[in-house]
Coordinates of C-alpha atoms in Angstrom, one line a residue:
X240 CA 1.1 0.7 20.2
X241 CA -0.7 -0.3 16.7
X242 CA -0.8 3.1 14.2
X243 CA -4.3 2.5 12.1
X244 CA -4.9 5.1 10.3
X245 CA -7.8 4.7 8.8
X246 CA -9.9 3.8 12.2
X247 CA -13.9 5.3 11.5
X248 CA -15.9 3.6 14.6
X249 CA -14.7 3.7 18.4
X250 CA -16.6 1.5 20.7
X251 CA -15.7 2.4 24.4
X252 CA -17.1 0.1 26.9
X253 CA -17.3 2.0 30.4
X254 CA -16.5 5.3 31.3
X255 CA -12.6 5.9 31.5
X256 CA -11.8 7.2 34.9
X257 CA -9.5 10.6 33.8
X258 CA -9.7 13.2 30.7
X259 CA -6.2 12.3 29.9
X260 CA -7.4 8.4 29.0
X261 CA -10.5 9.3 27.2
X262 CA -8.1 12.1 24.6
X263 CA -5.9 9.1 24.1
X264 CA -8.5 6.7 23.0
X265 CA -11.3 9.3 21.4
X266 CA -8.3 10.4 19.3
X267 CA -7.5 7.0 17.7
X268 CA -9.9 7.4 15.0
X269 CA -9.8 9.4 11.6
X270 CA -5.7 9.9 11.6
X271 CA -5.9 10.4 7.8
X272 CA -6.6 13.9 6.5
X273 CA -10.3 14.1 5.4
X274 CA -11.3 11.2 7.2
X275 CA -14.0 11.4 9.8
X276 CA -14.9 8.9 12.8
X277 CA -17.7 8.2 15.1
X278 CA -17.2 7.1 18.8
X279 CA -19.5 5.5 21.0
X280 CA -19.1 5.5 25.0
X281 CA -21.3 2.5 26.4
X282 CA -21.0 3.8 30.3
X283 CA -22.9 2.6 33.5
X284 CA -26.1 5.0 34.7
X285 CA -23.9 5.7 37.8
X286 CA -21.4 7.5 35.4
X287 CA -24.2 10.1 34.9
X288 CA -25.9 12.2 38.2
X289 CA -28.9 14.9 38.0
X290 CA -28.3 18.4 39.5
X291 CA -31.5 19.5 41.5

């Protein structure tokens, strides 16, 4: 895999399907010390359900 360090916006398109996926790719931005990122999750409405 690529090693970018210095990563600061994370566009995911869809809704990974476990926890373990979503770590791995959240966790790609701001590898420098000091450095901060922003991620964005773009996800289909069925992703999300209301509790009644």
């Amino acid at each position: 895999g690529l090693d970018i360090r210095d990563v600061k916006i994370i566009v995911q398109w869809k809704a990974p399907t476990d926890l373990n996926t979503v770590i791995q790719r959240f966790g790609r931005g701001a590898r420098d010390p000091g450095l901060q990122a922003v991620v964005i999750l773009i996800a289909e409405p069925n992703c999300f359900y209301e509790e009644r």
